[in-house]
Short mmCIF file of C-alpha atoms in Angstrom, two decimals:
data_model
loop_
_atom_site.label_atom_id
_atom_site.label_comp_id
_atom_site.label_asym_id
_atom_site.label_seq_id
_atom_site.Cartn_x
_atom_site.Cartn_y
_atom_site.Cartn_z
CA UNK A 255 93.83 -103.87 38.15
CA UNK A 256 92.24 -107.33 37.95
CA UNK A 257 94.80 -110.09 37.55
CA UNK A 258 94.87 -111.98 34.27
CA UNK A 259 95.05 -115.52 35.58
CA UNK A 260 96.78 -117.26 32.70
CA UNK A 261 99.58 -114.66 32.76
CA UNK A 262 100.37 -115.67 36.35
CA UNK A 263 100.89 -119.23 35.12
CA UNK A 264 103.07 -118.00 32.25
CA UNK A 265 105.20 -115.87 34.56
CA UNK A 266 105.81 -118.73 37.01
CA UNK A 267 106.58 -121.16 34.18
CA UNK A 268 109.00 -118.74 32.52
CA UNK A 269 110.70 -117.96 35.83
CA UNK A 270 111.33 -121.65 36.47
CA UNK A 271 112.65 -122.11 32.93
CA UNK A 272 115.23 -119.36 33.51
CA UNK A 273 116.62 -121.38 36.40
CA UNK A 274 116.46 -124.60 34.35
CA UNK A 275 118.53 -122.93 31.62
CA UNK A 276 121.20 -121.88 34.08
CA UNK A 277 121.19 -125.26 35.82
CA UNK A 278 121.83 -126.86 32.41
CA UNK A 279 124.69 -124.47 31.65
CA UNK A 280 126.72 -126.04 34.45
CA UNK A 281 126.92 -129.18 32.31
CA UNK A 282 128.32 -127.61 29.15
CA UNK A 283 130.36 -124.60 30.25
CA UNK A 284 134.08 -125.08 29.65
CA UNK A 285 136.50 -125.12 32.60
CA UNK A 286 136.88 -121.72 34.19
CA UNK A 287 133.32 -120.54 33.52
CA UNK A 288 131.11 -119.31 36.35
CA UNK A 289 127.70 -120.70 37.37
CA UNK A 290 126.64 -119.79 33.85
CA UNK A 291 128.30 -120.91 30.62
CA UNK A 292 131.12 -118.77 29.24
CA UNK A 293 132.16 -118.23 25.62
CA UNK A 294 133.32 -121.83 25.22
CA UNK A 295 131.53 -125.12 25.66
CA UNK A 296 132.68 -128.57 26.71
CA UNK A 297 130.35 -131.54 27.05
CA UNK A 298 131.86 -134.38 29.03
CA UNK A 299 129.63 -137.19 27.78
CA UNK A 300 126.85 -138.22 25.45
CA UNK A 301 124.42 -138.04 28.38
CA UNK A 302 125.37 -134.39 28.98
CA UNK A 303 124.89 -133.69 25.27
CA UNK A 304 121.42 -135.24 25.23
CA UNK A 305 120.00 -133.82 28.44
CA UNK A 306 121.48 -130.34 28.07
CA UNK A 307 119.98 -130.25 24.57
CA UNK A 308 116.54 -131.25 25.89
CA UNK A 309 116.32 -129.27 29.13
CA UNK A 310 118.07 -126.12 27.93
CA UNK A 311 116.71 -126.24 24.38
CA UNK A 312 113.09 -126.53 25.50
CA UNK A 313 113.61 -123.73 28.02
CA UNK A 314 114.76 -121.19 25.43
CA UNK A 315 111.25 -119.76 25.28
CA UNK A 316 111.75 -118.20 28.71
CA UNK A 317 113.01 -114.73 27.72
CA UNK A 318 110.47 -114.24 24.91
CA UNK A 319 107.68 -115.33 27.24
CA UNK A 320 108.66 -112.62 29.72
CA UNK A 321 108.71 -110.07 26.89
CA UNK A 322 105.27 -111.16 25.70
CA UNK A 323 103.80 -111.01 29.22
CA UNK A 324 105.10 -107.45 29.69
CA UNK A 325 103.77 -106.37 26.31
CA UNK A 326 100.42 -108.10 26.87
CA UNK A 327 99.91 -106.06 30.03
CA UNK A 328 101.41 -102.72 29.01
CA UNK A 329 100.78 -102.21 25.29
CA UNK A 330 99.34 -99.91 24.17
CA UNK A 331 99.97 -97.41 26.91
CA UNK A 332 96.87 -95.95 28.56
CA UNK A 333 95.61 -92.92 26.64
CA UNK A 334 95.43 -90.72 29.73
CA UNK A 335 99.01 -91.60 30.70
CA UNK A 336 101.97 -89.49 29.59
CA UNK A 337 105.31 -90.99 28.61
CA UNK A 338 106.91 -89.67 31.77
CA UNK A 339 104.18 -91.15 33.97
CA UNK A 340 104.68 -94.50 32.27
CA UNK A 341 108.46 -94.35 32.71
CA UNK A 342 108.17 -93.34 36.36
CA UNK A 343 105.75 -96.16 37.16
CA UNK A 344 107.79 -98.83 35.35
CA UNK A 345 111.25 -97.80 36.40
CA UNK A 346 110.52 -97.15 40.07
CA UNK A 347 109.42 -100.77 40.25
CA UNK A 348 112.24 -102.28 38.19
CA UNK A 349 115.39 -100.20 38.66
CA UNK A 350 115.89 -100.00 42.49
CA UNK A 351 115.90 -103.82 42.98
CA UNK A 352 118.06 -104.18 39.87
CA UNK A 353 120.61 -101.71 41.23
CA UNK A 354 120.63 -103.26 44.72
CA UNK A 355 121.32 -106.72 43.30
CA UNK A 356 124.00 -105.31 40.99
CA UNK A 357 125.80 -104.16 44.15
CA UNK A 358 125.19 -107.50 45.88
CA UNK A 359 126.59 -109.51 42.96
CA UNK A 360 129.61 -107.20 42.96
CA UNK A 361 130.34 -107.72 46.65
CA UNK A 362 128.81 -110.82 48.25
CA UNK A 363 130.87 -113.34 46.20
CA UNK A 364 133.90 -111.96 48.05
CA UNK A 365 132.64 -113.81 51.15
CA UNK A 366 133.03 -117.25 49.54
CA UNK A 367 136.06 -116.22 47.45
CA UNK A 368 134.30 -116.53 44.12
CA UNK A 369 135.81 -113.18 43.13
CA UNK A 370 138.75 -111.13 44.43
CA UNK A 371 138.81 -107.49 45.55
CA UNK A 372 140.04 -106.26 42.18
CA UNK A 373 137.12 -107.90 40.37
CA UNK A 374 134.70 -106.57 42.96
CA UNK A 375 135.94 -102.99 42.57
CA UNK A 376 135.90 -103.28 38.79
CA UNK A 377 132.31 -104.58 38.85
CA UNK A 378 131.24 -101.75 41.16
CA UNK A 379 132.94 -99.14 38.98
CA UNK A 380 131.07 -100.39 35.91
CA UNK A 381 127.58 -100.66 37.38
CA UNK A 382 126.29 -97.80 35.23
CA UNK A 383 127.79 -99.42 32.14
CA UNK A 384 127.00 -103.13 32.40
CA UNK A 385 126.13 -106.06 34.65
CA UNK A 386 128.66 -107.54 37.15
CA UNK A 387 130.84 -110.49 36.20
CA UNK A 388 128.85 -112.86 38.44
CA UNK A 389 125.44 -111.69 37.22
CA UNK A 390 125.41 -112.67 33.57
CA UNK A 391 121.65 -113.24 33.78
CA UNK A 392 121.21 -109.47 34.14
CA UNK A 393 121.81 -109.06 30.39
CA UNK A 394 118.03 -109.54 30.10
CA UNK A 395 117.31 -106.32 31.96
CA UNK A 396 118.78 -104.12 29.24
CA UNK A 397 116.52 -105.23 26.35
CA UNK A 398 113.57 -105.20 28.77
CA UNK A 399 114.36 -101.60 29.73
CA UNK A 400 114.73 -100.80 26.04
CA UNK A 401 111.22 -102.13 25.36
CA UNK A 402 109.86 -100.04 28.22
CA UNK A 403 111.51 -96.96 26.72
CA UNK A 404 109.94 -97.73 23.35
CA UNK A 405 106.39 -98.53 24.49
CA UNK A 406 105.23 -94.86 24.60
CA UNK A 407 106.62 -94.42 21.09
CA UNK A 408 104.92 -97.43 19.50
CA UNK A 409 101.67 -97.24 21.49
CA UNK A 410 100.00 -94.59 19.28
CA UNK A 411 100.56 -96.76 16.19
CA UNK A 412 99.30 -99.92 17.89
CA UNK A 413 96.21 -98.09 19.13
CA UNK A 414 95.06 -97.48 15.57
CA UNK A 415 96.81 -100.20 13.56
CA UNK A 416 94.61 -102.71 11.78
CA UNK A 417 95.12 -106.45 12.05
CA UNK A 418 96.51 -106.48 8.51
CA UNK A 419 99.05 -103.77 9.32
CA UNK A 420 100.22 -105.64 12.39
CA UNK A 421 100.48 -108.88 10.40
CA UNK A 422 102.72 -107.03 7.94
CA UNK A 423 105.03 -105.98 10.78
CA UNK A 424 105.01 -109.50 12.27
CA UNK A 425 105.78 -111.00 8.85
CA UNK A 426 108.90 -108.83 8.51
CA UNK A 427 109.85 -109.71 12.09
CA UNK A 428 109.56 -113.43 11.29
CA UNK A 429 111.70 -112.94 8.20
CA UNK A 430 114.33 -111.19 10.33
CA UNK A 431 114.41 -114.20 12.68
CA UNK A 432 115.72 -116.29 9.77
CA UNK A 433 118.77 -114.06 9.37
CA UNK A 434 121.06 -115.92 11.83
CA UNK A 435 120.74 -118.95 9.56
CA UNK A 436 121.13 -116.88 6.39
CA UNK A 437 124.30 -115.37 7.83
CA UNK A 438 125.63 -118.83 8.73
CA UNK A 439 124.96 -120.31 5.29
CA UNK A 440 125.07 -117.33 2.93
CA UNK A 441 127.20 -114.73 4.68
CA UNK A 442 126.18 -111.10 4.91
CA UNK A 443 122.78 -110.20 3.49
CA UNK A 444 120.55 -107.17 2.95
CA UNK A 445 123.15 -104.49 3.45
CA UNK A 446 125.24 -106.17 6.14
CA UNK A 447 128.98 -105.63 5.83
CA UNK A 448 131.88 -105.00 8.16
CA UNK A 449 131.08 -101.28 8.36
CA UNK A 450 127.27 -101.64 8.57
CA UNK A 451 125.30 -103.86 10.94
CA UNK A 452 121.99 -102.07 10.27
CA UNK A 453 120.50 -104.41 7.68
CA UNK A 454 117.23 -103.91 5.79
CA UNK A 455 115.08 -105.48 8.52
CA UNK A 456 116.95 -104.02 11.50
CA UNK A 457 113.97 -101.94 12.65
CA UNK A 458 111.63 -104.93 12.48
CA UNK A 459 113.95 -107.30 14.32
CA UNK A 460 114.68 -108.13 17.93
CA UNK A 461 112.33 -108.19 20.89
CA UNK A 462 110.11 -105.47 19.46
CA UNK A 463 108.63 -108.20 17.28
CA UNK A 464 107.45 -110.07 20.38
CA UNK A 465 105.85 -106.85 21.65
CA UNK A 466 103.78 -106.46 18.47
CA UNK A 467 103.01 -110.19 18.45
CA UNK A 468 101.65 -109.99 22.00
CA UNK A 469 99.41 -107.07 21.07
CA UNK A 470 98.16 -108.89 17.99
CA UNK A 471 97.26 -111.99 20.04
CA UNK A 472 95.43 -109.91 22.64
CA UNK A 473 93.54 -107.60 20.28
CA UNK A 474 93.19 -109.21 16.87
CA UNK A 475 93.43 -112.99 17.24
CA UNK A 476 89.89 -114.39 17.24
CA UNK A 477 90.61 -118.13 17.37
CA UNK A 478 88.47 -120.11 19.78
CA UNK A 479 89.96 -122.12 22.63
CA UNK A 480 90.22 -125.43 20.77
CA UNK A 481 91.95 -123.83 17.78
CA UNK A 482 94.44 -122.00 20.01
CA UNK A 483 95.17 -125.23 21.86
CA UNK A 484 95.65 -127.28 18.68
CA UNK A 485 97.76 -124.76 16.76
CA UNK A 486 99.67 -123.87 19.90
CA UNK A 487 100.57 -127.51 20.53
CA UNK A 488 101.79 -127.96 16.96
CA UNK A 489 103.87 -124.78 17.03
CA UNK A 490 105.35 -125.68 20.41
CA UNK A 491 106.26 -129.19 19.26
CA UNK A 492 107.88 -127.99 16.03
CA UNK A 493 109.71 -125.18 17.82
CA UNK A 494 110.89 -127.43 20.65
CA UNK A 495 112.15 -130.24 18.40
CA UNK A 496 114.02 -127.88 16.08
CA UNK A 497 115.52 -125.89 18.97
CA UNK A 498 116.67 -129.02 20.79
CA UNK A 499 118.06 -130.63 17.63
CA UNK A 500 119.94 -127.47 16.57
CA UNK A 501 122.18 -127.81 19.64
CA UNK A 502 122.38 -131.59 19.76
CA UNK A 503 123.62 -131.95 16.20
CA UNK A 504 126.54 -129.56 16.81
CA UNK A 505 127.51 -130.28 20.44
CA UNK A 506 130.13 -133.02 20.10
CA UNK A 507 131.22 -134.50 23.46
CA UNK A 508 134.89 -134.19 24.31
CA UNK A 509 135.53 -131.14 22.12
CA UNK A 510 135.96 -127.48 23.05
CA UNK A 511 133.31 -125.62 21.07
CA UNK A 512 132.37 -121.97 20.64
CA UNK A 513 129.05 -121.29 22.35
CA UNK A 514 127.73 -118.64 19.90
CA UNK A 515 128.23 -121.22 17.14
CA UNK A 516 126.49 -124.21 18.74
CA UNK A 517 123.78 -121.99 20.25
CA UNK A 518 122.69 -120.49 16.93
CA UNK A 519 119.28 -122.15 17.23
CA UNK A 520 118.97 -121.07 20.85
CA UNK A 521 119.04 -117.35 20.10
CA UNK A 522 115.77 -115.88 21.32
CA UNK A 523 114.97 -114.13 18.05
CA UNK A 524 115.21 -117.13 15.73
CA UNK A 525 112.23 -118.53 13.81
CA UNK A 526 112.21 -121.80 15.77
CA UNK A 527 112.26 -119.98 19.12
CA UNK A 528 109.37 -117.76 17.98
CA UNK A 529 107.37 -120.88 17.08
CA UNK A 530 108.17 -122.46 20.45
CA UNK A 531 107.24 -119.30 22.35
CA UNK A 532 104.08 -118.44 20.44
CA UNK A 533 102.82 -122.01 20.58
CA UNK A 534 103.36 -122.23 24.32
CA UNK A 535 101.78 -118.83 24.95
CA UNK A 536 98.71 -119.73 22.87
CA UNK A 537 98.28 -122.87 24.97
CA UNK A 538 98.46 -120.85 28.17
CA UNK A 539 95.74 -118.50 26.88
CA UNK A 540 93.40 -121.50 27.00
CA UNK A 541 93.45 -121.37 30.81
CA UNK A 542 90.09 -119.86 31.70
CA UNK A 543 89.99 -120.27 35.47
CA UNK A 544 88.54 -117.31 37.41
CA UNK A 545 91.40 -117.50 39.92
CA UNK A 546 94.76 -119.20 40.12
CA UNK A 547 95.76 -121.25 43.18
CA UNK A 548 97.26 -119.05 45.86
CA UNK A 549 100.74 -120.52 45.41
CA UNK A 550 100.72 -119.62 41.69
CA UNK A 551 99.67 -116.04 42.42
CA UNK A 552 102.32 -115.72 45.14
CA UNK A 553 105.05 -117.11 42.89
CA UNK A 554 103.98 -114.78 40.11
CA UNK A 555 104.13 -111.72 42.38
CA UNK A 556 107.58 -112.70 43.63
CA UNK A 557 108.99 -113.82 40.26
CA UNK A 558 111.12 -110.68 39.79
CA UNK A 559 112.87 -111.23 43.11
CA UNK A 560 113.34 -114.93 42.31
CA UNK A 561 114.94 -114.02 39.00
CA UNK A 562 117.23 -111.42 40.57
CA UNK A 563 118.66 -113.69 43.27
CA UNK A 564 118.64 -117.17 41.75
CA UNK A 565 122.34 -117.29 40.79
CA UNK A 566 123.23 -116.93 44.47
CA UNK A 567 121.38 -120.17 45.27
CA UNK A 568 122.23 -121.98 42.04
CA UNK A 569 125.93 -122.52 42.79
CA UNK A 570 125.17 -124.18 46.12
CA UNK A 571 122.83 -126.76 44.58
CA UNK A 572 125.19 -127.40 41.68
CA UNK A 573 127.80 -128.41 44.26
CA UNK A 574 125.31 -130.67 46.03
CA UNK A 575 123.75 -132.48 43.07
CA UNK A 576 126.56 -132.41 40.49
CA UNK A 577 129.65 -132.73 42.66
CA UNK A 578 128.77 -134.15 46.10
CA UNK A 579 125.96 -136.54 45.13
CA UNK A 580 127.16 -136.88 41.52
CA UNK A 581 123.66 -137.54 40.20
CA UNK A 582 123.31 -138.48 36.54
CA UNK A 583 122.68 -135.47 34.30
CA UNK A 584 119.06 -136.43 33.61
CA UNK A 585 118.29 -136.05 37.35
CA UNK A 586 120.87 -133.47 38.41
CA UNK A 587 119.63 -130.63 36.17
CA UNK A 588 115.98 -130.69 37.31
CA UNK A 589 117.02 -131.25 40.95
CA UNK A 590 119.26 -128.17 40.82
CA UNK A 591 116.50 -126.14 39.17
CA UNK A 592 113.71 -127.19 41.54
CA UNK A 593 115.69 -126.71 44.76
CA UNK A 594 117.02 -123.34 43.57
CA UNK A 595 113.49 -122.25 42.65
CA UNK A 596 112.11 -123.30 46.04
CA UNK A 597 114.93 -121.61 47.99
CA UNK A 598 114.49 -118.40 46.02
CA UNK A 599 110.75 -118.42 46.64
CA UNK A 600 111.22 -118.89 50.39
CA UNK A 601 113.87 -116.16 50.50
CA UNK A 602 111.80 -113.64 48.53
CA UNK A 603 108.74 -114.47 50.60
CA UNK A 604 110.65 -113.74 53.82
CA UNK A 605 111.99 -110.49 52.37
CA UNK A 606 108.46 -109.50 51.31
CA UNK A 607 107.49 -109.15 54.99
CA UNK A 608 110.11 -106.43 55.48
CA UNK A 609 108.68 -102.87 55.25
CA UNK A 610 109.68 -101.34 51.95
CA UNK A 611 110.55 -104.73 50.45
CA UNK A 612 109.33 -103.59 47.03
CA UNK A 613 112.60 -101.65 46.70
CA UNK A 614 114.52 -104.92 47.10
CA UNK A 615 112.49 -107.54 45.23
CA UNK A 616 110.06 -105.45 43.19
#
């Protein structure tokens, strides 16, 4: 299949943003958290508050961008393809590397005493139930797998849905992305109560909305390049500013704070994050080069492996730039992200020369 050039750029950009998010989390996780932030937050200074808000807030488009890229390529499913053929093709690419790295994150940290034997055995025993304690970034794999499972089910509808019908779905999805704020300010709404989480818009909410949005952009959106660029820039700016500000206004330095509270605007299915993601994606669609530079294509092909392993490298560079060199936050976060990204690329590239490497890095 011919490569869609702008999607390679999106994939590389989103992959780097994942690492930037996790580099930032080392500057607001409370004491005792791992390389990623735990349930509580502590910002040591005003500088940490500002730069975590900017770097991490802007990067919150990363997960939705990955969802949109997958949907853009895979939805609707090919007519001649059965559900089982689709599942086999997707899951043989995704699940073996995922499982191998689940085992690695459950065992390798024993070597540098990041976990003890009891934690390691517990992580291994729960591999079929959830991600290991040192691989919090693997939460993303479960909603991604869920979307893959649902693609054969929604494909027949998308194949015949009109633009108006898809806009109706997207409108309800956008309304559902306002619910975190409604819940914060107004309490339970639209059927929510302590015995029922399945509110009125439940089936239009979550990452499925990004799947339909990606299909709509690919099939029904007829804007020319200049209009996509202009509207995309406006949406990205509005989404970025509101996402950054939502954290900054709540993250008070010197106080222990609850992360789900201060990260309300950083949830991936909030209206501001949708604006940020859609605006950025529309801008990327304006790339009309026949081919991407070789380095971009290589990074795109290896992005899954980079994502899987990056927490292994991240801790090392946090020690170097945050603790040993003690760089100011404005410089430390991007230095950690860039060096981690480069190390992961080199490592995955070396692994790619091993026969059967697709079972390890995808």
